[in-house]
Structures are given as structure tokens and as C-alpha cells.
Amino acid sequence: MGGNSLGSLFKITTWGESHGEALGVVVDGCPSRMELSEDDIQREMDRRRPGQGMGTSPRKERDRVRVLSGIHEGRTTGTPISILLWNEDVDSTPYDELKDVYRPGQADFTYQSKYGIRDHRGGGRASARETVGRVAAGAVAKKILAREKIELMAYTIELGGIRAEERDLEEVKKNSLCCPDKDALRDMEREIEDAKLQGDTLGGLVEIVVRGCPPGLGDPVFDKLEADLAKGLMSVGAVKGVEVGAGFEVARMRGSQCNDPLGPEGFAKNDSGGILGGISNGADILLRVAIKPIPSIRLEQKTVDRSMRPVSLQIKGRYDVSAIPRINPVCEAMVAIVLADHVLRQKAIA
Amino acid sequence: MGGNSLGSLFKITTWGESHGEALGVVVDGCPSRMELSEDDIQREMDRRRPGQGMGTSPRKERDRVRVLSGIHEGRTTGTPISILLWNEDVDSTPYDELKDVYRPGQADFTYQSKYGIRDHRGGGRASARETVGRVAAGAVAKKILAREKIELMAYTIELGGIRAEERDLEEVKKNSLCCPDKDALRDMEREIEDAKLQGDTLGGLVEIVVRGCPPGLGDPVFDKLEADLAKGLMSVGAVKGVEVGAGFEVARMRGSQCNDPLGPEGFAKNDSGGILGGISNGADILLRVAIKPIPSIRLEQKTVDRSMRPVSLQIKGRYDVSAIPRINPVCEAMVAIVLADHVLRQKAIA
Amino acid sequence: MGGNSLGSLFKITTWGESHGEALGVVVDGCPSRMELSEDDIQREMDRRRPGQGMGTSPRKERDRVRVLSGIHEGRTTGTPISILLWNEDVDSTPYDELKDVYRPGQADFTYQSKYGIRDHRGGGRASARETVGRVAAGAVAKKILAREKIELMAYTIELGGIRAEERDLEEVKKNSLCCPDKDALRDMEREIEDAKLQGDTLGGLVEIVVRGCPPGLGDPVFDKLEADLAKGLMSVGAVKGVEVGAGFEVARMRGSQCNDPLGPEGFAKNDSGGILGGISNGADILLRVAIKPIPSIRLEQKTVDRSMRPVSLQIKGRYDVSAIPRINPVCEAMVAIVLADHVLRQKAIA
Amino acid sequence: MGGNSLGSLFKITTWGESHGEALGVVVDGCPSRMELSEDDIQREMDRRRPGQGMGTSPRKERDRVRVLSGIHEGRTTGTPISILLWNEDVDSTPYDELKDVYRPGQADFTYQSKYGIRDHRGGGRASARETVGRVAAGAVAKKILAREKIELMAYTIELGGIRAEERDLEEVKKNSLCCPDKDALRDMEREIEDAKLQGDTLGGLVEIVVRGCPPGLGDPVFDKLEADLAKGLMSVGAVKGVEVGAGFEVARMRGSQCNDPLGPEGFAKNDSGGILGGISNGADILLRVAIKPIPSIRLEQKTVDRSMRPVSLQIKGRYDVSAIPRINPVCEAMVAIVLADHVLRQKAIA
């Protein structure tokens, strides 16, 4: 079990530690005869690289993917696709002094509690670097979705308390924070500068929209589409909340407001977020996730060591100010992986 | 696949339609030699009956559980526990006129899209009545948790826009809305009266707290405890959002605020909601879910029939004003089921 | 986990004890809009009733199936199909004296070892009666296979050391032992008479042939078609061996004999049994299983009680002389269930 | 799905093609804090190398394993263990002429039928080389079994029609055919010489014995220990039959012979093969598998090309005369993997 696999028909298994030899993913259940190249995967991988967003660190991380199996003459063969990334030029010495310290907000204490041992170097398996396997698998999933004309996009709708009012998706690809609101962007950048100066980090919100999803995806009652999406997104380390459609706003709605009237041309509005009774209804699928601020801050913190003795901790090195926007393609990947699985599941019973 | 099972080691499979012959659940993987009686299960079942909350309808639904297997001389045998509830005295005639109409906010359209056929009577499989199997399985799960001294409780923290400020858990069992704040309770009751008069329904928020959970439950990276909990809770029909700990509030926090400092006596605060890196940390697990207003309102609505022709719809009969508080024990059950599974998973590798 | 489910897309979960309230099966993942009635299932169930074969006991067991969910107006809805059989008029008193005795060849000792408790009445969960759920699910599986023009049949090719030389499948349905060889039939009947007189029981071999299976079913490398079939068949209590095609005979073959030459009209012979590399090749799938003699014999036996003290055991009551031919439809059901699952799996990636 | 994973708690996923970049396995669910080194795995890997048995080819295959994750300071961390082997110095040119030919007895035709594409080089995913991942995972599984004092061994009991009468397990490690009967060994060697001269190949039987297995492993009813073992073993390419205990011999037994009497010191004999009702009974687990002759023979064969036109085929290069004894450690690995899974499953409910 171990928990390192996701999916039923389109199934991924990730492995690897932040400062181990390598990280990777095995994608099983991908249909055959699909065009797929290392470049297709590399392109997605490059989107989560450090130095992509303004709030991100200039550290070099080459993330060059290698596809070791499952492709023959440029096409998938139906056998497992194994994708690997070496951890090159990793320097673990900065982590030596953290070997016996439990960093607040990190998984140090819980991994030690669960396993009685942990690879402390760079957060080990709990590192954000674990998501490279997800993004690689997401690139494969997107190929399956593309065959069905399903598209998706993640973008930043809040950062450091600054909310994007606009949803200009053209704008998303143009700016370094993947923000669909030019005005909000400027304020977000200012927040980042401020937090960086103070040695602190920022949280935010990411929205994911799926277009072109046909009605019929999702399996009641436990594998409801929103349930599987919630699991996929909540399995991303920094995510502390997931909502679909109107989300938490439904708490303040009455039924007469919340119900989406259905007309000959489809739904008049989309508070359901494209899912009813666990099954897609043909409208856009709309999801939102809450991203917590990165726990590694430069400010001094109070914590304990392995003997539960109080220690004062000051983390060195360069860290991102926010998981956003590097986490955006990870969210996209998770949604793509879950949807690809349900696309295949639906084919099985059609 | 079908999506009607949940869990890996403690596995439940529910079946049944609202107006079919019966509904039930098969619980597989329950440890042997645990005391378990029909009464244990009945007690939980009674909590989700109509007429429990003020906002709920006076309809009679006897929900008498029968345990058909897996128990011998008052103890579990380790074999599957099959629990059944008959659908007695069901009158489906009110649904005859809904046979070809897609009710807004319901799964009518999506079931038809997915399966090309649907049991329209009482919502079929998409009915809230499907949750009886969950609550029955939850009663079994709670037995497993009780052996580990893990307790949990769900309560209403918002209804119709009225927010509970207090968290007086003693109060929860005393009032019909399961609200931990006596003052808010009165306002909530007023909202219910108002909505009822207008033929409308209300949404709200339910919070679930888990006490006594040891560190170490949850399996990174995909089966993180919060990911499995999010899936379990989001698989409940009315839930549109799930958050853990500070939840969506983390978007507005800085790392220095959000990190929970760790001291010799444990965590100084609990914005993480008791889970770090997907593994329980020993603090209370804190979850919140957004409950949408029940889509069956008495107000006239616009929708379409099976030929996508516009029709005007007025739903008759008596309906609850809110899924709260009947949904509270369902939320509790889902959390209990997910936790019981992880309790067993942790035993396997300990 | 618990082990009471089988299948990935077409998934069955059985429950129930021999002398409990009832037994049943939940079939999840069945495609919608398939015609299915209680009679379809009853017909299969009747084939495994006592009194069917000459070597079987005249005990009455009414096995009237009830379908409680998943069917609407004569068609499957895509939701779980719950099938139940009551254990009517069960008299457990003959088992009172076996409460603390471990019967040789039975699961008494191992259930007690594993679970620390057991339902001793009629063998509890380990009873052959558990297979009613399998046969019911098999009836549903056969409907899926019929849509693909896949047919299958199980028949007796050896009983009490008498081997059928002929494979006259027309004959199979005509005689009470489901034997495809009229001459062997007479000798088998004589063996049965002899064993009955001596209070002993007989083993035998059952062969299952699948016709019309298209090439392409089965998933390398672990879910090879023969691997899943072997698991399904070996999960039947009395089965001690499974072989495909030439089976154990391959041990004495040379490659030049064993390889099936492929010509424009297909395979020239079928020692592979219709499967190559785990995938069906379009030829008949041919399987054989070894059935052990029923352990309940009237002859006195030596064993121990729960305190491991030696006791002498003489089992009373009427028992079948052989699991054959009542086990034949069970074998058929298992093959049908595994094939139906792979039919759906193949659709998913096609 | 894809079929490339096995196990529930101790779960392995293999990937890779014979002549691709690399092959490997991801082992998920391994308990933490177990000592494990690359050497532990290498040792097992070396047992399946060519040139090990007399009937095997002198080809060089370096099979140097690399462990890329899941181990920290010589101990398992509870995170996935990724093991990789490069395919070095692979020359695929001999396969160029087989690109459009379906070799008899191989998976060429079926892979093409299923996937519409295949990696023809060296048999692609269907190659025996795929088993390196299994053997590597088996080495990890054996570590789990060793903690429970469970040992196992596979040995050759028949080759080319020569049957071993003795079971001298000390002898097994001493000779190149892993045969427990010195006298039979000589005749087997003669058969190999003869087959080699004729350009033909040999089948045989492998027996696997498990010692020290406690009562209680195995989950009725579908995940019976023998059912999971049968699946694991039948998933090995060359295996065409599996039997447990007396196996196919039970067909000719009477109940009075077949039942193993139980005394204060345990079972008086072991025709059940150590499993009753799907659960281990504490006696040795005894399994036998039928190994077909390797389909790659030097003799000329008739077959068809991709257009189903008849062609004459003569395979060049050096091939093993028999899959035995290189397949023996693969069988051992499969049994170890299945048992390790059930060891963990039993801990979960104990």
C-alpha cells in the first residue's frame, strides 16, 4: 500500500527523496499508440522550475526528464512509462544541522513518529521536489485529455491577501505569477517583496478550470468526480482546503440561489462547478485550493529536537516566498491525472 | 469499479436506491473478536433520522437495521459484516411526474447522461438515503477507533449565514441543530423558520473534531490523511468544500503565523489541524465542510425535460430545510471510516 | 481488505455464513442498460443445487435469489446489484458437537488460528454454500460476455479416477454428472455408488472451455489472463490445482512440440490454451482444475479438539459424494467473472 | 490499471522492456527500519543470470542493480524503494528481421492484437528479462519473511521428462540445475545435451517449499493464500500450471486418503500443502509449477507475418535450453512477494 500510487485505470506511482539518487514516476494504464516524447514531459516540468515566479528562488535545478520505458518509435506501447530525474549536484550539508531538529510546519516530526527513521536531507520524501513525478505523469494525462478535447488551466487568484478580481486567462501565461488580473498582479508583487524583506512567506489561492469535459465522468458514490479531485489536490503538500464551484460560499446561499437552472442551451450559471451527484454535467469544472505559506522562513522559530528539548531554529539558504506559482502546474497535473482516470473508467462501461 | 467501495483495509461497499427494495452496506476487513450488536449500529442510524432537527421533515422512516453476517455470539468474526435496511412503505407516485424532468441541483441530468437510464424514484442511488449504509459502517469504524481511544464529533458551526462563535461541545448533544453555541442556535432557528415560510432551503458549515488520534496515521504521498479524509467527506452529496485546520484562512497568513511552534508539551497551536505532511501529529484533527442548501425547494424553478424542452417545476411534498443536522452523523461516519482504515494500515507496518 | 472482493472494473463482494441469516453478493461496475432479471440469476443458481448430480445429497435448499438493487424496469442502471439469499429452515444442532472439534480437511483449525473465533455452524464462511454469491455474480458476468459473443462451459473430465476420453459437449447437459463422455459416465456412476457405500468421497477434474474470446484480453505482466483465471479458480475451496492448455504436460514437451504454429487461418493447434504472454490469442481458452474429495466423510477420523487433545470424529448427516458436478457452475462463474472484468478493462484502453 | 502491479500492502510495480533503456521495480509498503543494501538485492539477482545453469546460454548480462530511493543509512525508510537495472550493450539488430513476424509460442501476436503496436526488440515487455524486477522485489520480500522466520526454496523436480525422486535440499545449492536428486541430475544433464544438439528446448517442473510459515496467513474467500500464490506464479511467463500440496493427485484420491489427520503434534501428513480454507495451517507450504519449454528454438518453424502471410522462421542467436533453473529464483520471488503481503495483512487485523 504505502500510499505512493494514485488512480485505478490510469495509475501513477511516484518514488524518490529530495536529496536521494533520483526521483521518478511509473505511469501504468496509458492507452497505446499515443504520440509522446520526452519533450512533451519536459515542457510541463519546466513550468515548475525554481526561478519561474518572481517569488521563487534563483536556485538551479535542472530537472531533465528521462523516459526509460513504455515508448517505442515515438508512441506509447501500453506498457508502463517509467520517467526518471536525477538529483544532480545535490548538497546536503546545509541539512546536517537539521538532522535532529523538527522544523515547524514540516513533516519532520510526523515522519519520525510514523516510521521511526527519516531521511532529513531536504525534507526527504516530504519535499516539494516529490511533485516532479506528479507533473511528469500529468503531462501524460494531458495527452489523454487532449484526445477528448478536454483542456485545463491553473492560475493564481489570491496571494498574500491580494485577490484577483479579473479572470483574464490570456494574461495568465504572460506574467510570472500566473495571475489572471493585471492590477492584482502588481499588488501581489509588492506583497512578495515585503515578505522577502521580512524573511517571511505567503499563502494564496489557486483556481483550476477544466473546459470541454463531457457529461458523464465520475463514479458515484465514493468515487464522485469531486471526491477524487479533492483527494488528488489535497494530496499536494501545501494544500489545506479544496472547494468546487461556489464552494464554501454555499453555506450562505439558499437553495433558490444555489441551484443552477437548466435550459435548452445548458446550465444558466455554474455554482455547482460542473459536477452534480459526483458526475460531470458538461459545464466547466471549477476548483479552488488554499495554499499555505511555505514553512521554511528565515525568521527565528521555536521548536524541539528529537529528544523534545526546546531549541531555537533559524533556517538558512534561499527559499521561495510562496509555493505559488510553482505549485500551479502541480495542481493542474493532479486534476489532469484524476480526469484521465475517469475518462478511461467511463470508456470501460460505455 | 463502479465507485461504490471505499477503503483499503477497512473496506465498505454500499448499495441500494432510495425507493428500491432495500439499501445496505458490506463492511470487509473488520478485525475479529470485537463486540458488536445491531443496537450499536441502530444508535448511530437513529441520529440521521428525519424529525431529528428542527429544520427537518416529520416524515417517518423507520431505518431498522439488520445485521446478516459477520457476527457470532455478539462478536465480529473477521468475515464481512452485511447490514441491510428495508425500504418499507415507500410511495413512489409523487415521483411519477418527475420521471422525465431534470430537477435543478440534483443528479437527474448527470445520471441520465452517464448511464442512459436512471431510477428516478426518490433520486434513486443519488438520494441522501444512500448514506444509511455509510452511517452503519461508521458505527463499526467507531468501534475500531474506540479501541485506540480515538473519539470524534461533528457539529454545526454555521447555518443560513449564522455563525457559531462558541465551541461548547457539551451543548452539541443538547440541541436539535447540534450547534455548539446557544446564542447562535436561536438565530439559526429563526433562519430556518424564515426559509421554511418561503419554501426555500439553507446551507451551512459542519466542523468535525477528532480527539486522541496518535501521531503516525496517514500514508504519504497520495494517501495523506487529509487527502483520504477530503475524499471521504467530498463524497457526501451535499458537500462542496473541505478544509483542514486553518483551511482557506492560510491563504491570508504568513509562514510565521501559520507554522505551529512545537514545544516539549506538543504543539503550541493547531493551524495545521493535526496533520503534517499527510501524517497525524497527535493534536486534534480539525476539519470543516461546506454543505449546500438542499436542492428540493418548494419555489417554482425553471428547468428542462429529457428532450431538453423548457419546463416549469414545482416540487411537492415535505422536505427538510437543511441537510444539517442530519448530515452531521454522516460526516462523522466518513471521518471514522477513513481513520479506521488508517489505524489498520499503520498496524500493518508497525 | 478482508479478501471478500474480486475484480477491478467488474467487482464482486460476497458475504454470509452457511448457517447465518443470509448470504449474498454485491456486483459493482456492471454496465447499464443490460437486460437482467431475477430469473436469469435463478437459472444459474439452480444448477448448483443439491440433488442435481447423482453423487449429491437429496437435501432441500431453496436458494431463491432476490435482487435488491441496481435494476430498474428490467435493466441494469449502472449502480451496484445486490443479490441476497436467505438461509431458511437452517438447523444448526448437528453442528453443536463440532463446536470444539477441528474437522480434518476443513478450515476449522485455520479460521480459529487466524481470527481467534469462528462460526462453527455448517462451516460458517468456509462452507461451499458461500459459492452462491459467486454463481449469482457469474450470471451477471455471463450477460456481459454474451454481448461479446463469448460462451463458456465447465464439464467433468475425471471422477474417482475414471477419465472421460470424449469431449461431446452436447452430452454434458444431458447427464447428471455433466460428463462429456457417455462411456466414462457409467464408470463414474459406479465409482460414486461404491464410495457412497463405504462412506467415502471422491475427487476429480473439471475442464472449462471458453469460446469466442477475441484476441487482446488480459493485462501483462501480473494481471495476465491466466494469472487472474488461476486466482479466481484457486479461490474455490475444493480446487488444489489449475492448468491452462497443455498444462502440466508441458513439463514433458520440447519446444518444437509445445509451440503452436500460426497459419493464415489461425493456430494449427492449441497447447497454449488460448493465451500467449498473458493475453488471449483468439483460440479457445482451455482450463483444467483439480477438485479434492469432500472432506466430510462418514468414516471415523482422528483429529483434535480446541485444546489440541486427540478425539475421534464421526460426521453424521447426509453429504455429497463429490463436489462435482455442483462445483462445475461455480468454476464457470469464476471464469465468467474474471473474463467480464477483462472485457471491461480492454474497453477502457481501446 | 495496466496490470503491472501486484500486492495490496506490500505492493510492487515493475516496468521496462528487454531492449529499452532500463528495467526496474518500485516496492511500496515495505516496513521501515529494516536493514537493506544493494548487495542483498544483487545476490538474488545473480541467481537468475545466464550461465548459471548448464542449460543456459553464455551470454553476458551484467544486471547490476541500483537502489535509487527508500533507503537511508542502510535502512528502509518506509518510502518507496526504487530499483533500476540498465540495459547495457544491448544489440537489437538480430531482432530487425523479426519486426514483422509473429514467433510461435511468444507474445508477438497477442501484444500486437491488444495494443496495435509492440516493441519487438528482444520480446519487449514480454521478455523473460522483465523478471529482474520481480527478483529484486523478492529480495526485499524475503527480508520481511526473515523477520518472521519464514524461509523458502525453489528447486527442479523434473526436466525434460526426468523426474527427481529425492528431496535433498542440501543438494539443491550444489548443482547447476538446482536439482534435489543427484541421480536425476545426471539424466537431466543428458537430456539438455541432447536437446541442445537438436536445436530444441525442454520443459520441467519446479517445486517451492515454504518453511516456518505460522498458521493464519491468507484471507478468505477470494484472497485465499493459494489463490494469491497461484496468481503470482501463473503470472510468470513460462508457467502453465500451478498446484498446491497433493495438487492434481487429489483427483484420484478419496476423502479418507486426502484429509490430513490432525494430532496434538500437528498434521500427520501434508496433502493440503499447508493451506486449509485459504489460510496457512502451520505446516510447510508446498507448491509445484509446470514450466513450458522456451519457445525460441533453433529448428525451423512455420508461422505468419503481420499480414498473416505464411513465413518460415529460423531463430538465430544463443538461447537457453530451458527456463529452468533461471526461473527458480523467479518462482521463489513470487512466493516471497505474496507471502510478505499476507504477513503485513495479518498484522493489520491481529
Coordinates of N, CA and C in Angstrom, one line a residue, chain C residues 219-331:
Chain C
D219 N -4.0 -8.5 -19.1 CA -3.1 -7.4 -18.9 C -1.7 -7.9 -18.4
P220 N -0.7 -7.9 -19.2 CA 0.6 -8.2 -18.7 C 1.0 -7.1 -17.7
V221 N 1.9 -7.4 -16.7 CA 2.6 -8.7 -16.5 C 2.0 -9.5 -15.4
F222 N 1.4 -8.8 -14.4 CA 0.9 -9.5 -13.2 C -0.6 -10.0 -13.5
D223 N -1.3 -9.1 -14.2 CA -2.7 -9.5 -14.4 C -2.9 -10.2 -15.7
K224 N -2.0 -11.1 -16.0 CA -2.1 -11.9 -17.2 C -3.5 -12.6 -17.1
L225 N -4.0 -12.9 -18.2 CA -5.4 -13.6 -18.2 C -5.3 -14.9 -17.4
E226 N -4.3 -15.7 -17.7 CA -4.2 -17.0 -17.0 C -4.0 -16.8 -15.5
A227 N -3.3 -15.7 -15.1 CA -3.0 -15.5 -13.7 C -4.3 -15.1 -13.0
D228 N -5.1 -14.3 -13.6 CA -6.3 -13.9 -12.9 C -7.3 -15.1 -12.9
L229 N -7.3 -15.8 -14.0 CA -8.1 -17.0 -14.0 C -7.7 -18.0 -12.9
A230 N -6.4 -18.2 -12.8 CA -5.9 -19.1 -11.8 C -6.3 -18.7 -10.4
K231 N -6.2 -17.4 -10.2 CA -6.6 -16.9 -8.9 C -8.1 -17.2 -8.6
G232 N -8.9 -16.8 -9.6 CA -10.3 -17.0 -9.5 C -10.7 -18.4 -9.2
L233 N -10.1 -19.3 -10.0 CA -10.4 -20.8 -9.8 C -9.8 -21.3 -8.5
M234 N -8.6 -20.9 -8.2 CA -8.0 -21.5 -7.0 C -8.6 -20.9 -5.7
S235 N -9.4 -19.9 -5.9 CA -10.1 -19.3 -4.7 C -11.4 -20.1 -4.4
V236 N -11.7 -21.1 -5.2 CA -12.8 -22.0 -4.9 C -12.3 -23.1 -4.0
G237 N -12.9 -23.3 -2.9 CA -12.4 -24.1 -1.8 C -11.8 -25.4 -2.1
A238 N -12.5 -26.2 -3.0 CA -12.0 -27.6 -3.3 C -10.9 -27.7 -4.3
V239 N -10.5 -26.6 -4.9 CA -9.6 -26.6 -6.0 C -8.1 -26.6 -5.5
K240 N -7.4 -27.6 -5.9 CA -6.0 -27.7 -5.5 C -5.0 -27.6 -6.6
G241 N -5.4 -27.4 -7.8 CA -4.5 -27.2 -8.9 C -5.3 -26.6 -10.1
V242 N -4.5 -25.8 -10.9 CA -5.1 -25.1 -12.1 C -4.1 -25.3 -13.2
E243 N -4.6 -25.6 -14.4 CA -3.6 -25.6 -15.5 C -4.3 -25.0 -16.7
V244 N -3.6 -24.5 -17.7 CA -4.1 -23.9 -18.9 C -3.5 -24.6 -20.1
G245 N -4.3 -24.8 -21.1 CA -3.8 -25.5 -22.3 C -3.3 -26.9 -22.0
A246 N -2.0 -27.1 -22.5 CA -1.4 -28.4 -22.2 C -1.1 -28.6 -20.7
G247 N -1.1 -27.5 -20.0 CA -0.9 -27.6 -18.5 C 0.4 -28.3 -18.1
F248 N 0.2 -29.2 -17.1 CA 1.4 -29.9 -16.6 C 2.1 -30.8 -17.6
E249 N 1.4 -31.1 -18.7 CA 2.0 -31.8 -19.8 C 3.2 -31.1 -20.4
V250 N 3.2 -29.8 -20.3 CA 4.4 -29.1 -21.0 C 5.7 -29.5 -20.4
A251 N 5.7 -30.0 -19.1 CA 6.9 -30.4 -18.5 C 7.6 -31.4 -19.3
R252 N 6.9 -32.2 -20.0 CA 7.5 -33.4 -20.8 C 7.6 -33.0 -22.3
M253 N 7.2 -31.8 -22.7 CA 7.3 -31.5 -24.1 C 8.6 -30.8 -24.4
R254 N 9.0 -30.8 -25.7 CA 10.0 -30.0 -26.2 C 9.4 -28.8 -26.9
G255 N 10.2 -27.8 -27.0 CA 9.7 -26.5 -27.6 C 9.1 -26.8 -29.0
S256 N 9.7 -27.7 -29.8 CA 9.2 -27.9 -31.1 C 7.8 -28.6 -31.1
Q257 N 7.5 -29.2 -30.0 CA 6.1 -29.8 -29.9 C 5.1 -28.8 -29.3
C258 N 5.6 -28.1 -28.3 CA 4.8 -27.2 -27.5 C 4.3 -26.0 -28.2
N259 N 5.2 -25.4 -29.0 CA 4.8 -24.2 -29.8 C 3.6 -24.5 -30.7
D260 N 2.6 -23.6 -30.7 CA 1.5 -23.8 -31.6 C 1.8 -23.0 -32.9
P261 N 2.0 -23.7 -34.0 CA 2.3 -23.0 -35.3 C 1.1 -22.1 -35.7
L262 N 1.4 -20.9 -36.2 CA 0.4 -19.9 -36.6 C 0.3 -19.9 -38.1
G263 N -0.9 -20.1 -38.6 CA -1.1 -20.0 -40.0 C -2.1 -18.9 -40.4
P264 N -2.3 -18.8 -41.7 CA -3.3 -17.7 -42.1 C -4.7 -17.9 -41.5
E265 N -5.0 -19.2 -41.2 CA -6.3 -19.4 -40.6 C -6.3 -19.5 -39.0
G266 N -5.2 -19.1 -38.5 CA -5.1 -19.1 -37.0 C -4.1 -20.2 -36.6
F267 N -4.2 -20.6 -35.3 CA -3.3 -21.5 -34.7 C -3.6 -22.9 -35.1
A268 N -2.6 -23.7 -35.5 CA -2.8 -25.0 -36.0 C -3.2 -26.0 -34.9
K269 N -2.8 -25.7 -33.7 CA -3.2 -26.5 -32.5 C -3.3 -25.5 -31.3
N270 N -3.6 -26.0 -30.1 CA -3.9 -25.1 -29.1 C -3.3 -25.6 -27.7
D271 N -2.0 -25.9 -27.7 CA -1.4 -26.3 -26.5 C -1.3 -25.1 -25.5
S272 N -1.3 -23.9 -26.1 CA -1.2 -22.7 -25.2 C -2.5 -22.5 -24.4
G273 N -3.6 -23.1 -24.9 CA -4.8 -22.9 -24.2 C -5.4 -21.5 -24.4
G274 N -5.1 -20.9 -25.6 CA -5.7 -19.7 -26.0 C -5.1 -18.4 -25.4
I275 N -4.0 -18.6 -24.7 CA -3.4 -17.4 -24.1 C -1.9 -17.4 -24.3
L276 N -1.4 -16.3 -24.8 CA 0.1 -16.1 -25.0 C 0.6 -14.8 -24.4
G277 N 1.5 -14.9 -23.5 CA 2.1 -13.7 -22.8 C 1.0 -13.1 -22.0
G278 N 0.0 -13.8 -21.5 CA -1.0 -13.3 -20.6 C -2.2 -12.7 -21.4
I279 N -2.2 -12.8 -22.7 CA -3.2 -12.1 -23.5 C -3.9 -13.2 -24.4
S280 N -5.2 -13.1 -24.4 CA -5.9 -14.1 -25.2 C -5.5 -14.0 -26.7
N281 N -5.5 -15.2 -27.4 CA -5.0 -15.1 -28.8 C -6.1 -15.5 -29.8
G282 N -7.3 -15.6 -29.3 CA -8.4 -15.8 -30.2 C -8.9 -17.3 -30.3
A283 N -8.0 -18.2 -29.9 CA -8.3 -19.6 -29.8 C -9.2 -19.9 -28.6
D284 N -9.7 -21.1 -28.5 CA -10.5 -21.4 -27.3 C -9.6 -21.3 -26.0
I285 N -10.1 -20.8 -25.0 CA -9.4 -20.8 -23.7 C -9.7 -22.1 -23.0
L286 N -8.7 -22.8 -22.6 CA -8.9 -24.1 -22.1 C -8.2 -24.2 -20.7
L287 N -9.0 -24.6 -19.7 CA -8.5 -24.6 -18.3 C -9.0 -25.9 -17.7
R288 N -8.1 -26.4 -16.7 CA -8.5 -27.6 -16.0 C -8.2 -27.4 -14.5
V289 N -9.1 -27.8 -13.7 CA -8.9 -27.7 -12.2 C -9.0 -29.1 -11.5
A290 N -8.2 -29.2 -10.5 CA -8.2 -30.5 -9.7 C -9.1 -30.2 -8.5
I291 N -10.1 -31.1 -8.3 CA -11.1 -30.9 -7.3 C -10.8 -32.0 -6.2
K292 N -10.6 -31.6 -5.0 CA -10.3 -32.6 -3.9 C -11.6 -33.2 -3.5
P293 N -11.5 -34.5 -2.9 CA -12.7 -35.1 -2.4 C -13.2 -34.3 -1.2
I294 N -14.5 -34.2 -1.1 CA -15.2 -33.5 0.0 C -14.6 -34.1 1.4
P295 N -14.2 -33.2 2.3 CA -13.5 -33.7 3.5 C -14.5 -34.3 4.5
S296 N -15.8 -34.0 4.3 CA -16.8 -34.6 5.3 C -17.1 -36.0 4.8
I297 N -16.5 -37.0 5.5 CA -16.8 -38.4 5.2 C -17.4 -39.0 6.4
R298 N -18.1 -40.2 6.1 CA -18.8 -40.8 7.2 C -17.9 -41.7 8.0
L299 N -16.7 -42.0 7.4 CA -15.8 -42.9 8.1 C -15.2 -42.2 9.3
E300 N -14.8 -43.0 10.3 CA -14.3 -42.4 11.5 C -12.9 -41.7 11.2
Q301 N -12.7 -40.6 11.8 CA -11.4 -39.9 11.6 C -10.7 -39.5 12.9
K302 N -9.4 -39.4 12.9 CA -8.7 -38.9 14.1 C -8.4 -37.4 13.9
T303 N -8.7 -36.7 15.0 CA -8.3 -35.3 15.0 C -8.2 -34.8 16.4
V304 N -8.2 -33.5 16.6 CA -8.1 -32.9 17.9 C -9.2 -31.9 18.2
D305 N -9.4 -31.6 19.4 CA -10.3 -30.5 19.8 C -9.6 -29.2 20.0
R306 N -10.3 -28.2 20.4 CA -9.7 -26.9 20.6 C -8.5 -26.8 21.5
S307 N -8.4 -27.8 22.5 CA -7.3 -27.8 23.4 C -6.2 -28.7 22.8
M308 N -6.3 -29.1 21.6 CA -5.4 -30.0 20.9 C -5.3 -31.4 21.5
R309 N -6.4 -31.8 22.1 CA -6.5 -33.1 22.7 C -7.0 -34.1 21.6
P310 N -6.5 -35.3 21.4 CA -7.0 -36.2 20.4 C -8.4 -36.6 20.6
V311 N -9.2 -36.5 19.6 CA -10.6 -37.0 19.6 C -10.8 -37.8 18.4
S312 N -11.8 -38.7 18.5 CA -12.2 -39.5 17.4 C -13.5 -38.8 16.8
L313 N -13.6 -38.7 15.5 CA -14.7 -37.9 14.9 C -15.5 -38.8 13.9
Q314 N -16.8 -38.8 14.1 CA -17.6 -39.4 13.1 C -18.7 -38.4 12.7
I315 N -18.6 -37.9 11.4 CA -19.5 -36.9 11.0 C -20.8 -37.6 10.5
K316 N -22.0 -37.0 11.1 CA -23.3 -37.6 10.7 C -23.9 -36.7 9.6
G317 N -25.1 -37.1 9.3 CA -25.8 -36.3 8.3 C -25.6 -36.8 6.9
R318 N -26.2 -36.2 5.9 CA -26.1 -36.6 4.5 C -25.1 -35.6 3.8
Y319 N -24.2 -36.2 3.1 CA -23.2 -35.3 2.4 C -23.1 -35.8 1.0
D320 N -22.7 -34.9 0.1 CA -22.4 -35.3 -1.2 C -21.2 -36.2 -1.3
V321 N -21.2 -37.0 -2.3 CA -20.0 -37.9 -2.5 C -18.9 -37.2 -3.2
S322 N -19.3 -36.2 -4.0 CA -18.2 -35.4 -4.6 C -18.7 -33.9 -4.8
A323 N -17.8 -33.0 -4.8 CA -18.1 -31.6 -5.1 C -18.6 -31.5 -6.5
I324 N -18.1 -32.4 -7.4 CA -18.6 -32.5 -8.8 C -19.9 -33.2 -8.8
P325 N -20.9 -32.7 -9.5 CA -20.9 -31.7 -10.5 C -21.4 -30.3 -10.0
R326 N -21.7 -30.3 -8.7 CA -22.2 -29.0 -8.2 C -21.2 -27.9 -8.3
I327 N -19.9 -28.2 -8.3 CA -18.9 -27.2 -8.4 C -18.7 -26.7 -9.8
N328 N -19.2 -27.4 -10.8 CA -18.9 -27.0 -12.2 C -19.5 -25.6 -12.5
P329 N -20.7 -25.3 -12.1 CA -21.2 -24.0 -12.4 C -20.4 -22.9 -11.6
V330 N -19.9 -23.3 -10.4 CA -19.0 -22.4 -9.7 C -17.8 -22.0 -10.5
C331 N -17.2 -23.1 -11.0 CA -16.0 -22.9 -11.9 C -16.3 -22.0 -13.1

